[in-house]
CSV table of C-alpha atoms in Angstrom, one decimal:
chain,number,residue,atom,x,y,z
A,199,MET,CA,-99.4,-28.4,40.7
A,200,THR,CA,-100.3,-31.9,39.5
A,201,GLY,CA,-98.2,-33.8,41.9
A,202,ARG,CA,-96.4,-35.6,38.9
A,203,PRO,CA,-92.6,-35.8,38.8
A,204,VAL,CA,-90.9,-32.9,37.1
A,205,PRO,CA,-88.5,-34.4,34.6
A,206,ALA,CA,-86.5,-31.2,34.2
A,207,ALA,CA,-85.4,-31.4,37.8
A,208,VAL,CA,-83.8,-34.7,37.5
A,209,SER,CA,-83.1,-35.6,33.8
A,210,PRO,CA,-80.1,-33.3,33.2
A,211,GLY,CA,-77.9,-35.7,35.2
A,212,HIS,CA,-78.7,-38.4,32.7
A,213,GLY,CA,-78.1,-36.1,29.7
A,214,GLY,CA,-81.6,-35.2,29.3
A,215,LEU,CA,-82.3,-38.5,27.6
A,216,ASP,CA,-85.9,-39.4,26.9
A,217,GLY,CA,-87.2,-42.9,27.2
A,218,ALA,CA,-86.7,-44.0,23.6
A,219,THR,CA,-83.1,-42.9,23.4
A,220,ALA,CA,-82.3,-44.5,26.7
A,221,ARG,CA,-83.9,-47.7,25.5
A,222,ARG,CA,-81.8,-47.7,22.1
A,223,ARG,CA,-78.6,-47.1,24.1
A,224,TYR,CA,-79.5,-50.0,26.6
A,225,VAL,CA,-80.2,-52.3,23.7
A,226,THR,CA,-76.8,-51.4,22.1
A,227,VAL,CA,-74.8,-51.9,25.1
A,228,SER,CA,-76.5,-55.3,25.9
A,229,PHE,CA,-75.9,-56.4,22.3
A,230,LEU,CA,-72.1,-55.3,22.2
A,231,PHE,CA,-71.4,-57.0,25.6
A,232,TRP,CA,-72.8,-60.3,24.7
A,233,LEU,CA,-71.7,-60.6,21.1
A,234,PRO,CA,-68.1,-61.5,21.8
A,235,ILE,CA,-69.2,-64.2,24.4
A,236,GLY,CA,-71.4,-65.6,21.7
A,237,MET,CA,-68.5,-65.7,19.4
A,238,SER,CA,-66.5,-67.8,21.8
A,239,ILE,CA,-69.0,-70.5,22.6
A,240,ALA,CA,-68.6,-72.7,19.5
A,241,THR,CA,-64.8,-72.7,19.5
A,242,GLY,CA,-63.8,-72.6,23.0
A,243,VAL,CA,-63.2,-76.3,23.8
A,244,LEU,CA,-61.7,-76.9,20.4
A,245,LEU,CA,-59.3,-74.0,20.8
A,246,PHE,CA,-58.0,-75.1,24.1
A,247,THR,CA,-57.6,-78.7,22.9
A,248,GLU,CA,-55.7,-77.4,19.9
A,249,ARG,CA,-53.5,-75.6,22.3
A,250,GLY,CA,-52.7,-79.0,23.9
A,251,MET,CA,-55.0,-79.0,27.0
A,252,GLY,CA,-56.6,-82.0,28.3
A,253,LEU,CA,-60.2,-82.3,29.4
A,254,ALA,CA,-59.2,-82.1,33.0
A,255,ALA,CA,-57.4,-78.8,32.4
A,256,ILE,CA,-60.3,-77.4,30.4
A,257,ALA,CA,-62.9,-78.3,33.0
A,258,GLY,CA,-60.5,-76.4,35.5
A,259,PHE,CA,-60.6,-73.3,33.2
A,260,TYR,CA,-64.5,-73.3,33.3
A,261,ALA,CA,-64.4,-73.8,37.0
A,262,VAL,CA,-62.1,-70.8,37.4
A,263,HIS,CA,-64.6,-68.6,35.5
A,264,SER,CA,-67.7,-70.0,37.3
A,265,LEU,CA,-66.2,-69.7,40.8
A,266,THR,CA,-64.8,-66.0,40.1
A,267,ALA,CA,-68.2,-64.9,38.8
A,268,ALA,CA,-70.0,-66.5,41.8
A,269,ALA,CA,-67.6,-65.2,44.4
A,270,MET,CA,-67.6,-61.6,43.0
A,271,GLU,CA,-71.3,-61.2,42.1
A,272,LEU,CA,-72.5,-59.5,45.2
A,273,PRO,CA,-69.5,-57.3,45.9
A,274,THR,CA,-69.4,-55.9,42.2
A,275,GLY,CA,-73.1,-55.3,42.3
A,276,GLY,CA,-72.6,-53.2,45.5
A,277,LEU,CA,-69.7,-51.4,43.8
A,278,SER,CA,-72.1,-50.2,40.9
A,279,ASP,CA,-74.4,-48.7,43.4
A,280,VAL,CA,-71.6,-46.8,45.2
A,281,ILE,CA,-69.4,-45.4,42.4
A,282,GLY,CA,-71.8,-45.4,39.4
A,283,ARG,CA,-73.1,-47.7,36.5
A,284,ARG,CA,-70.8,-46.4,33.7
A,285,PRO,CA,-67.4,-46.9,35.3
A,286,VAL,CA,-68.4,-50.4,36.4
A,287,LEU,CA,-69.4,-51.3,32.9
A,288,ALA,CA,-66.3,-49.8,31.4
A,289,ILE,CA,-64.2,-51.9,33.7
A,290,ALA,CA,-66.0,-54.9,32.8
A,291,GLY,CA,-65.3,-54.3,29.1
A,292,LEU,CA,-61.6,-53.7,29.7
A,293,LEU,CA,-61.4,-56.9,31.6
A,294,ASN,CA,-63.2,-58.9,28.9
A,295,LEU,CA,-60.8,-57.2,26.3
A,296,THR,CA,-57.8,-58.4,28.3
A,297,ALA,CA,-59.5,-61.8,28.8
A,298,PHE,CA,-60.1,-62.4,25.1
A,299,THR,CA,-56.7,-61.4,24.2
A,300,LEU,CA,-55.1,-63.8,26.7
A,301,ILE,CA,-57.3,-66.7,25.6
A,302,GLY,CA,-56.8,-66.0,21.9
A,303,LEU,CA,-53.1,-65.7,22.0
A,304,GLY,CA,-52.1,-67.7,25.1
A,305,ALA,CA,-50.6,-71.1,24.7
A,306,ALA,CA,-49.8,-71.7,28.3
A,307,GLY,CA,-52.3,-72.9,30.9
A,308,TRP,CA,-51.7,-70.0,33.3
A,309,ALA,CA,-52.6,-67.6,30.6
A,310,ILE,CA,-55.8,-69.2,29.7
A,311,ALA,CA,-56.8,-69.6,33.4
A,312,LEU,CA,-56.0,-65.9,34.0
A,313,GLY,CA,-58.2,-65.0,31.0
A,314,MET,CA,-61.0,-67.1,32.2
A,315,GLY,CA,-60.7,-65.6,35.7
A,316,LEU,CA,-60.9,-62.1,34.3
A,317,MET,CA,-63.8,-63.0,32.1
A,318,GLY,CA,-65.6,-64.4,35.3
A,319,LEU,CA,-64.9,-61.0,37.1
A,320,ALA,CA,-66.2,-59.1,34.0
A,321,ARG,CA,-69.4,-61.2,34.0
A,322,ALA,CA,-70.0,-60.3,37.7
A,323,LEU,CA,-69.4,-56.7,37.1
A,324,SER,CA,-71.8,-56.6,34.2
A,325,SER,CA,-74.8,-58.2,35.8
A,326,GLY,CA,-76.9,-55.3,36.7
A,327,PRO,CA,-75.3,-51.9,35.9
A,328,ALA,CA,-76.6,-51.5,32.4
A,329,GLU,CA,-80.1,-52.4,33.4
A,330,ALA,CA,-80.0,-50.3,36.5
A,331,TRP,CA,-78.7,-47.3,34.3
A,332,TYR,CA,-81.6,-47.8,31.9
A,333,VAL,CA,-84.2,-47.9,34.7
A,334,ASP,CA,-82.6,-44.9,36.5
A,335,THR,CA,-82.6,-42.8,33.3
A,336,VAL,CA,-86.4,-43.6,32.5
A,337,HIS,CA,-87.3,-42.8,36.0
A,338,ALA,CA,-85.6,-39.6,35.9
A,339,HIS,CA,-87.3,-38.6,32.7
A,340,ALA,CA,-90.8,-39.9,33.1
A,341,GLY,CA,-91.1,-40.8,37.0
A,342,PRO,CA,-91.5,-44.0,38.8
A,343,ASP,CA,-94.6,-45.1,36.9
A,344,ALA,CA,-93.0,-45.1,33.6
A,345,ASP,CA,-93.2,-48.2,31.4
A,346,LEU,CA,-90.1,-50.3,31.7
A,347,ARG,CA,-91.2,-53.7,30.3
A,348,THR,CA,-90.9,-52.9,26.7
A,349,GLY,CA,-87.2,-51.5,27.1
A,350,LEU,CA,-86.2,-54.3,29.3
A,351,ALA,CA,-87.7,-56.9,26.9
A,352,ARG,CA,-85.7,-55.4,24.0
A,353,GLY,CA,-82.5,-55.6,26.0
A,354,SER,CA,-83.1,-59.2,26.8
A,355,SER,CA,-83.9,-59.8,23.1
A,356,ALA,CA,-80.7,-57.9,22.0
A,357,THR,CA,-78.7,-60.2,24.5
A,358,SER,CA,-80.2,-63.3,22.9
A,359,ALA,CA,-79.7,-62.0,19.5
A,360,ALA,CA,-76.0,-61.2,20.2
A,361,LEU,CA,-75.4,-64.7,21.5
A,362,ALA,CA,-77.1,-66.3,18.6
A,363,LEU,CA,-75.3,-64.2,15.9
A,364,GLY,CA,-72.0,-64.7,17.8
A,365,THR,CA,-72.3,-68.4,18.0
A,366,VAL,CA,-72.8,-68.6,14.2
A,367,LEU,CA,-69.9,-66.2,13.6
A,368,GLY,CA,-67.7,-68.0,15.9
A,369,GLY,CA,-68.3,-71.3,14.5
A,370,GLY,CA,-68.2,-70.0,10.9
A,371,LEU,CA,-65.0,-68.0,10.9
A,372,PRO,CA,-62.5,-70.8,11.4
A,373,TRP,CA,-64.4,-72.8,8.9
A,374,LEU,CA,-64.2,-70.0,6.4
A,375,LEU,CA,-60.5,-69.5,7.0
A,376,GLY,CA,-59.9,-73.2,6.5
A,377,LEU,CA,-61.5,-72.9,3.0
A,378,ALA,CA,-58.4,-70.8,1.8
A,379,PRO,CA,-55.4,-73.2,1.3
A,380,GLY,CA,-52.5,-72.5,3.5
A,381,LEU,CA,-54.1,-69.4,5.3
A,382,GLY,CA,-54.1,-71.3,8.6
A,383,GLU,CA,-50.4,-72.2,8.3
A,384,TRP,CA,-49.6,-68.7,7.2
A,385,LEU,CA,-51.3,-67.2,10.3
A,386,ALA,CA,-49.4,-69.6,12.6
A,387,ASP,CA,-45.9,-69.0,10.9
A,388,THR,CA,-46.4,-65.3,10.8
A,389,THR,CA,-47.4,-65.0,14.5
A,390,GLY,CA,-45.0,-67.7,15.8
A,391,GLY,CA,-48.0,-70.0,16.5
A,392,LEU,CA,-49.9,-67.4,18.6
A,393,VAL,CA,-52.7,-67.0,16.1
A,394,ILE,CA,-54.6,-70.0,14.5
A,395,PRO,CA,-57.9,-70.1,12.9
A,396,LEU,CA,-59.7,-71.2,16.0
A,397,SER,CA,-58.3,-68.1,18.0
A,398,VAL,CA,-59.6,-65.6,15.5
A,399,PRO,CA,-63.1,-65.5,17.1
A,400,ALA,CA,-61.6,-64.6,20.5
A,401,LEU,CA,-59.3,-62.0,19.0
A,402,LEU,CA,-62.2,-60.4,17.1
A,403,GLY,CA,-64.1,-60.4,20.4
A,404,ALA,CA,-61.5,-58.3,22.0
A,405,LEU,CA,-62.0,-55.8,19.2
A,406,VAL,CA,-65.6,-55.6,19.9
A,407,GLU,CA,-64.9,-55.2,23.6
A,408,GLY,CA,-63.0,-52.1,22.8
A,409,VAL,CA,-65.9,-50.7,20.8
A,410,PHE,CA,-68.2,-51.6,23.9
A,411,VAL,CA,-66.0,-49.6,26.2
A,412,LEU,CA,-65.9,-46.5,24.0
A,413,TYR,CA,-69.6,-46.7,23.5
A,414,VAL,CA,-70.3,-47.0,27.4
A,415,LEU,CA,-68.0,-44.1,28.2
A,416,SER,CA,-69.6,-41.9,25.4
A,417,ALA,CA,-73.4,-42.8,25.4
A,418,LEU,CA,-74.3,-43.6,29.0
A,419,PRO,CA,-74.5,-40.3,30.9
A,420,GLU,CA,-75.5,-40.4,34.7
A,421,PRO,CA,-75.7,-37.9,37.4
A,422,PRO,CA,-72.4,-37.2,39.3
A,423,ARG,CA,-72.3,-39.1,42.5
A,424,PRO,CA,-70.9,-37.6,45.8
A,425,ARG,CA,-67.1,-37.5,45.9
A,426,THR,CA,-65.8,-40.5,47.6
A,427,THR,CA,-62.5,-42.2,48.6
A,428,LEU,CA,-61.3,-45.7,48.4
A,429,ARG,CA,-62.1,-46.3,52.0
A,430,ARG,CA,-65.7,-45.1,51.6
A,431,VAL,CA,-66.0,-47.3,48.4
A,432,VAL,CA,-64.8,-50.3,50.2
A,433,GLY,CA,-66.9,-49.6,53.2
A,434,GLY,CA,-70.0,-48.9,51.2
A,435,VAL,CA,-69.9,-52.2,49.3
A,436,PRO,CA,-70.5,-54.4,52.3
A,437,ALA,CA,-73.5,-52.3,53.3
A,438,ALA,CA,-74.9,-52.6,49.8
A,439,ILE,CA,-74.3,-56.4,49.9
A,440,ALA,CA,-76.1,-56.7,53.2
A,441,ALA,CA,-79.0,-54.7,51.9
A,442,GLY,CA,-79.2,-57.0,49.0
A,443,LEU,CA,-79.1,-60.3,51.1
A,444,ARG,CA,-82.0,-58.9,53.2
A,445,LEU,CA,-84.3,-58.4,50.1
A,446,GLY,CA,-85.6,-61.9,49.9
A,447,ALA,CA,-86.2,-62.2,53.6
A,448,ARG,CA,-88.1,-59.0,53.8
A,449,ASP,CA,-90.3,-58.8,50.7
A,450,ALA,CA,-92.4,-61.8,49.5
A,451,LEU,CA,-92.4,-60.7,45.9
A,452,ILE,CA,-88.6,-60.4,45.7
A,453,ARG,CA,-88.4,-63.8,47.2
A,454,ARG,CA,-90.5,-65.1,44.5
A,455,ILE,CA,-88.3,-63.5,41.9
A,456,LEU,CA,-85.1,-65.0,43.4
A,457,LEU,CA,-86.7,-68.5,43.7
A,458,THR,CA,-87.8,-68.4,40.2
A,459,ALA,CA,-84.4,-67.3,39.0
A,460,SER,CA,-83.1,-70.4,40.9
A,461,ALA,CA,-85.5,-72.6,39.0
A,462,ALA,CA,-84.5,-71.1,35.7
A,463,GLY,CA,-80.9,-71.9,36.7
A,464,ALA,CA,-81.8,-75.5,37.0
A,465,ALA,CA,-83.4,-75.6,33.5
A,466,LEU,CA,-80.5,-73.9,31.9
A,467,ALA,CA,-78.0,-76.2,33.5
A,468,ALA,CA,-79.9,-79.2,32.2
A,469,LEU,CA,-79.9,-77.9,28.7
A,470,GLU,CA,-76.1,-76.9,28.8
A,471,LEU,CA,-75.0,-80.3,30.1
A,472,LEU,CA,-77.3,-82.8,28.4
A,473,THR,CA,-78.0,-81.3,25.1
A,474,PRO,CA,-74.5,-81.7,23.5
A,475,GLY,CA,-74.4,-85.5,24.3
A,476,ARG,CA,-77.7,-86.0,22.7
A,477,ALA,CA,-76.8,-84.0,19.6
A,478,ALA,CA,-73.4,-86.2,19.3
A,479,ALA,CA,-75.6,-89.5,19.8
A,480,LEU,CA,-78.0,-88.5,17.1
A,481,MET,CA,-75.3,-87.5,14.6
A,482,GLY,CA,-72.8,-90.4,15.4
A,483,THR,CA,-69.8,-88.3,16.0
A,484,ALA,CA,-68.5,-85.6,18.3
A,485,GLU,CA,-67.5,-83.1,15.5
A,486,SER,CA,-70.9,-83.3,13.7
A,487,GLY,CA,-72.7,-83.3,16.9
A,488,ALA,CA,-70.9,-80.1,18.0
A,489,LEU,CA,-72.0,-78.5,14.7
A,490,VAL,CA,-75.7,-79.5,15.2
A,491,PHE,CA,-75.4,-78.1,18.8
A,492,ALA,CA,-74.1,-74.9,17.7
A,493,GLY,CA,-77.0,-74.5,15.3
A,494,LEU,CA,-79.5,-75.5,18.1
A,495,ALA,CA,-77.9,-73.2,20.6
A,496,CYS,CA,-78.4,-70.3,18.1
A,497,ALA,CA,-82.0,-71.3,17.6
A,498,GLY,CA,-82.5,-71.5,21.4
A,499,TYR,CA,-81.1,-67.8,21.8
A,500,LEU,CA,-83.5,-66.7,19.0
A,501,CYS,CA,-86.4,-68.3,20.9
A,502,HIS,CA,-85.3,-66.5,24.1
A,503,ALA,CA,-85.2,-63.3,22.1
A,504,LEU,CA,-88.7,-63.8,20.7
A,505,GLY,CA,-90.0,-64.7,24.1
A,506,SER,CA,-88.7,-61.5,25.4
A,507,GLN,CA,-90.3,-59.6,22.6
A,508,LEU,CA,-93.6,-61.2,23.4
A,509,ALA,CA,-93.3,-60.4,27.3
A,510,PRO,CA,-95.5,-57.3,27.1
A,511,LEU,CA,-98.1,-59.0,24.9
A,512,VAL,CA,-98.2,-61.9,27.3
A,513,ALA,CA,-98.7,-59.6,30.2
A,514,ARG,CA,-101.6,-57.9,28.5
A,515,PHE,CA,-103.2,-61.0,27.4
A,516,THR,CA,-103.0,-62.6,31.1
A,517,GLY,CA,-104.0,-59.4,32.8
A,518,SER,CA,-100.8,-58.9,35.0
A,519,SER,CA,-97.0,-59.6,35.0
A,520,GLU,CA,-97.3,-62.1,37.8
A,521,ARG,CA,-99.8,-64.2,35.7
A,522,ALA,CA,-97.5,-63.7,32.6
A,523,VAL,CA,-94.7,-65.3,34.6
A,524,LEU,CA,-96.9,-68.2,35.6
A,525,ALA,CA,-97.9,-68.8,32.0
A,526,SER,CA,-94.5,-68.4,30.6
A,527,LEU,CA,-92.9,-70.8,33.0
A,528,GLY,CA,-95.6,-73.2,32.0
A,529,PHE,CA,-94.1,-73.3,28.5
A,530,THR,CA,-90.7,-74.0,30.1
A,531,VAL,CA,-92.0,-76.9,32.0
A,532,LEU,CA,-93.6,-78.4,29.0
A,533,GLY,CA,-90.4,-78.0,27.1
A,534,LEU,CA,-88.4,-79.8,29.6
A,535,ALA,CA,-91.0,-82.5,29.8
A,536,LEU,CA,-90.9,-83.2,26.1
A,537,LEU,CA,-87.1,-83.3,26.3
A,538,GLY,CA,-87.3,-86.0,29.0
A,539,LEU,CA,-90.0,-88.1,27.4
A,540,THR,CA,-88.0,-88.4,24.1
A,541,THR,CA,-84.4,-89.3,25.6
A,542,HIS,CA,-84.7,-93.0,24.5
A,543,SER,CA,-85.8,-92.5,20.8
A,544,MET,CA,-83.9,-91.0,18.0
A,545,SER,CA,-86.8,-91.4,15.4
A,546,PRO,CA,-87.7,-88.3,13.3
A,547,LEU,CA,-90.8,-87.7,15.3
A,548,ALA,CA,-88.9,-88.0,18.7
A,549,THR,CA,-86.2,-85.6,17.4
A,550,THR,CA,-88.7,-83.1,16.1
A,551,VAL,CA,-90.6,-83.2,19.5
A,552,ALA,CA,-87.2,-82.8,21.3
A,553,VAL,CA,-86.2,-79.8,19.3
A,554,THR,CA,-89.7,-78.3,19.8
A,555,GLY,CA,-89.2,-78.8,23.6
A,556,TYR,CA,-85.8,-77.2,23.5
A,557,GLY,CA,-87.2,-74.1,21.8
A,558,LEU,CA,-90.2,-73.9,24.4
A,559,VAL,CA,-87.7,-73.8,27.3
A,560,TYR,CA,-86.0,-70.7,25.9
A,561,LEU,CA,-89.2,-69.1,24.7
A,562,GLY,CA,-90.8,-69.4,28.2
A,563,LEU,CA,-87.8,-68.2,30.0
A,564,GLY,CA,-87.5,-65.3,27.6
A,565,ALA,CA,-91.2,-64.3,28.2
A,566,ALA,CA,-91.0,-64.7,32.0
A,567,GLY,CA,-87.8,-62.5,32.4
A,568,PRO,CA,-88.9,-59.1,31.5
A,569,ASN,CA,-92.2,-59.5,33.5
A,570,GLU,CA,-90.3,-60.6,36.6
A,571,ASN,CA,-87.8,-57.7,36.3
A,572,ASP,CA,-90.4,-55.1,36.0
A,573,LEU,CA,-91.9,-56.3,39.2
A,574,LEU,CA,-88.3,-56.3,40.7
A,575,HIS,CA,-87.7,-52.7,39.7
A,576,ARG,CA,-90.9,-51.4,41.4
A,577,ARG,CA,-89.8,-52.9,44.6
A,578,VAL,CA,-86.2,-51.4,44.7
A,579,ASP,CA,-85.0,-47.9,44.2
A,580,ALA,CA,-81.8,-46.5,42.5
A,581,SER,CA,-79.6,-47.0,45.6
A,582,GLY,CA,-80.0,-50.8,45.6
A,583,ARG,CA,-81.0,-51.6,42.0
A,584,ALA,CA,-77.7,-53.0,40.8
A,585,THR,CA,-77.2,-54.9,44.0
A,586,ALA,CA,-80.8,-56.5,43.7
A,587,LEU,CA,-80.0,-57.7,40.1
A,588,SER,CA,-76.8,-59.1,41.4
A,589,VAL,CA,-78.6,-61.2,44.0
A,590,GLN,CA,-80.9,-62.4,41.2
A,591,SER,CA,-78.0,-63.4,39.0
A,592,LEU,CA,-76.1,-65.1,41.8
A,593,SER,CA,-79.3,-67.1,42.6
A,594,LEU,CA,-79.4,-68.4,39.0
A,595,GLN,CA,-75.7,-69.0,38.8
A,596,LEU,CA,-75.4,-71.0,42.1
A,597,VAL,CA,-78.4,-73.2,41.5
A,598,ALA,CA,-77.2,-73.8,37.8
A,599,ALA,CA,-73.8,-74.9,39.2
A,600,GLY,CA,-75.3,-77.4,41.7
A,601,ALA,CA,-78.0,-78.6,39.4
A,602,GLY,CA,-75.4,-79.3,36.7
A,603,LEU,CA,-73.4,-81.5,39.1
A,604,GLY,CA,-76.5,-83.2,40.2
A,605,ALA,CA,-77.6,-83.9,36.6
A,606,GLY,CA,-74.2,-85.2,35.7
A,607,ALA,CA,-74.4,-87.6,38.7
A,608,LEU,CA,-77.8,-89.1,37.7
A,609,PRO,CA,-78.1,-92.0,35.2
A,610,PRO,CA,-78.7,-90.9,31.6
A,611,GLY,CA,-82.4,-90.8,30.6
A,612,PRO,CA,-85.4,-88.9,31.4
A,613,LEU,CA,-84.9,-88.4,35.2
A,614,PRO,CA,-82.5,-85.4,34.9
A,615,TRP,CA,-84.7,-83.6,32.5
A,616,LEU,CA,-87.9,-84.4,34.6
A,617,LEU,CA,-86.2,-83.2,37.8
A,618,ALA,CA,-85.5,-79.9,36.1
A,619,ALA,CA,-89.1,-79.7,34.9
A,620,THR,CA,-90.1,-80.2,38.5
A,621,ALA,CA,-87.9,-77.3,39.8
A,622,VAL,CA,-89.4,-74.9,37.2
A,623,LEU,CA,-92.9,-76.1,38.1
A,624,ALA,CA,-92.3,-75.3,41.7
A,625,GLY,CA,-91.0,-71.8,40.6
A,626,ALA,CA,-94.2,-71.3,38.4
A,627,LEU,CA,-96.5,-72.3,41.3
A,628,LEU,CA,-95.1,-69.4,43.4
A,629,TRP,CA,-96.9,-67.2,41.1
A,630,VAL,CA,-100.4,-68.6,41.5
A,631,ARG,CA,-101.3,-66.1,44.2
A,632,ARG,CA,-100.9,-62.4,43.8
A,633,ALA,CA,-98.3,-60.6,45.9
A,634,ALA,CA,-99.3,-57.8,48.3
A,635,PRO,CA,-98.0,-54.4,47.6
A,636,ALA,CA,-94.8,-53.4,49.5
A,637,PRO,CA,-95.2,-51.4,52.7
A,638,VAL,CA,-95.1,-47.7,52.5
A,639,PRO,CA,-92.7,-45.9,55.1
A,640,ALA,CA,-94.5,-43.7,57.5
A,641,ARG,CA,-92.8,-40.7,56.1
A,642,HIS,CA,-92.5,-40.1,52.5
A,643,GLY,CA,-88.9,-40.5,51.2
A,644,SER,CA,-87.7,-41.7,54.6
A,645,SER,CA,-86.0,-44.9,55.0
A,646,THR,CA,-84.3,-46.8,57.8
A,647,ALA,CA,-80.5,-46.2,58.0
A,648,GLY,CA,-78.6,-49.0,56.1
A,649,ASP,CA,-81.8,-50.2,54.5
A,650,PRO,CA,-82.0,-48.1,51.3
A,651,VAL,CA,-83.1,-50.9,48.9
A,652,VAL,CA,-86.9,-51.4,49.0
A,653,ALA,CA,-88.7,-48.4,47.6
A,654,PRO,CA,-92.3,-47.1,48.4
A,655,VAL,CA,-95.0,-48.4,46.2
A,656,PRO,CA,-97.9,-46.2,45.1
A,657,ALA,CA,-101.1,-47.0,47.0
A,658,GLY,CA,-103.6,-49.2,45.3
A,659,PRO,CA,-103.1,-52.2,43.1
A,660,LEU,CA,-99.6,-53.3,42.4
A,661,HIS,CA,-98.6,-52.2,39.1
A,662,ASP,CA,-97.6,-55.3,37.1
A,663,THR,CA,-95.2,-53.9,34.7
A,664,ALA,CA,-91.8,-55.3,36.0
A,665,PRO,CA,-89.3,-57.4,34.1
A,666,GLU,CA,-86.8,-59.9,35.4
A,667,GLU,CA,-84.2,-60.6,32.6
A,668,ILE,CA,-82.9,-64.1,32.9
A,669,HIS,CA,-79.8,-64.2,30.7
A,670,PRO,CA,-79.1,-67.5,28.9
A,671,HIS,CA,-76.6,-69.4,30.9
A,672,ALA,CA,-73.9,-69.0,28.1
A,673,ARG,CA,-70.4,-70.0,29.0
A,674,PRO,CA,-67.7,-68.0,27.5
A,675,MET,CA,-65.1,-69.9,25.4
């Protein structure tokens, strides 16, 4: 006996998948889920405007999405830990399919609002189960010391690549359709006005969501969970939520990860709110500014993908995941500072510096994310993994919402950018000191009732191979 985990005893529940196969399927799921959302970014406001909606109504639609996602983040994370990863992901895909159909075809405000609400619910459902499935599967095959960072980095890169490709497709399809004389009028006349060129990306996104659901159901095996009833499911979710909320208070390393996610939310909110206006001011018109912003957003997602791919290399170069997070967030702080210092100039040099800063923000966040999440996954076990990821996502979303409101209330200029840089710098400084290993329970395998989340950590130095994936704060539609 070597004392090592015996894969054959646990892997059949995950279809006997090895680490490489699980990684490929996790990357595919990440790509398929985020591609339709990327396709909706470039055309969302224009589609709603074409349907006759005013800016106040459009802002209300986005509020419905954000509030639904925030309100349901923890309950749905707990649901995944109770009934399984695959069914929750499939439900998220079906909700998104319905949402994109409503938004692509709906001409009434209530239909669009319902679609945005369903999309917010799907966003909450999806934040955690796919990653939790991947980690569970790798642990079942290779044991708790298996490398996670590479797979999590590739999943984050796939998300960014899907958003980048989707943004280009979503912005280009209506333009291509407009090149054919009379095609837009034919679409509207044939469908009674339901389908117009601007709605094609949303409808194509609904088709992709159908593919996503079929792939999830066929490619993500997981061990059967104990038979349960609706009453037990409803009763188990609050317990999972409570365990998730106790994470930060009980474990200093997890607290760092949650606070760093909050700092990332402040940075992403500044980019989302302030960059489109700067692009429009640079180009002189809102239409040309929107086109430039679509290209810039695509480049940002690609920088995020590159940063995620570089995450393992950064960890090896710096010597640990914790120091990798510190170094990566340093690039984000530098990028935000460059954006702030160039706000009052539109010279070619200042514009080049600003674009460089924009890329550095995404590059730094992309490199920090997988290293943070690897640390997170070594602190939690399968019973609370999706809940922990939902708490992390909730931290990012809530701070992003508040930071966006704050940045909008401040006078234009360098101040909003520099405040965001200060928030990220504070998050980076949390990683200057190395965290202590998690406490090991007195009896191996035992845990306090109702406290199933924190897992034992092997004796000796903390293994710095954990990734926190911070998705770009991309708004659908």
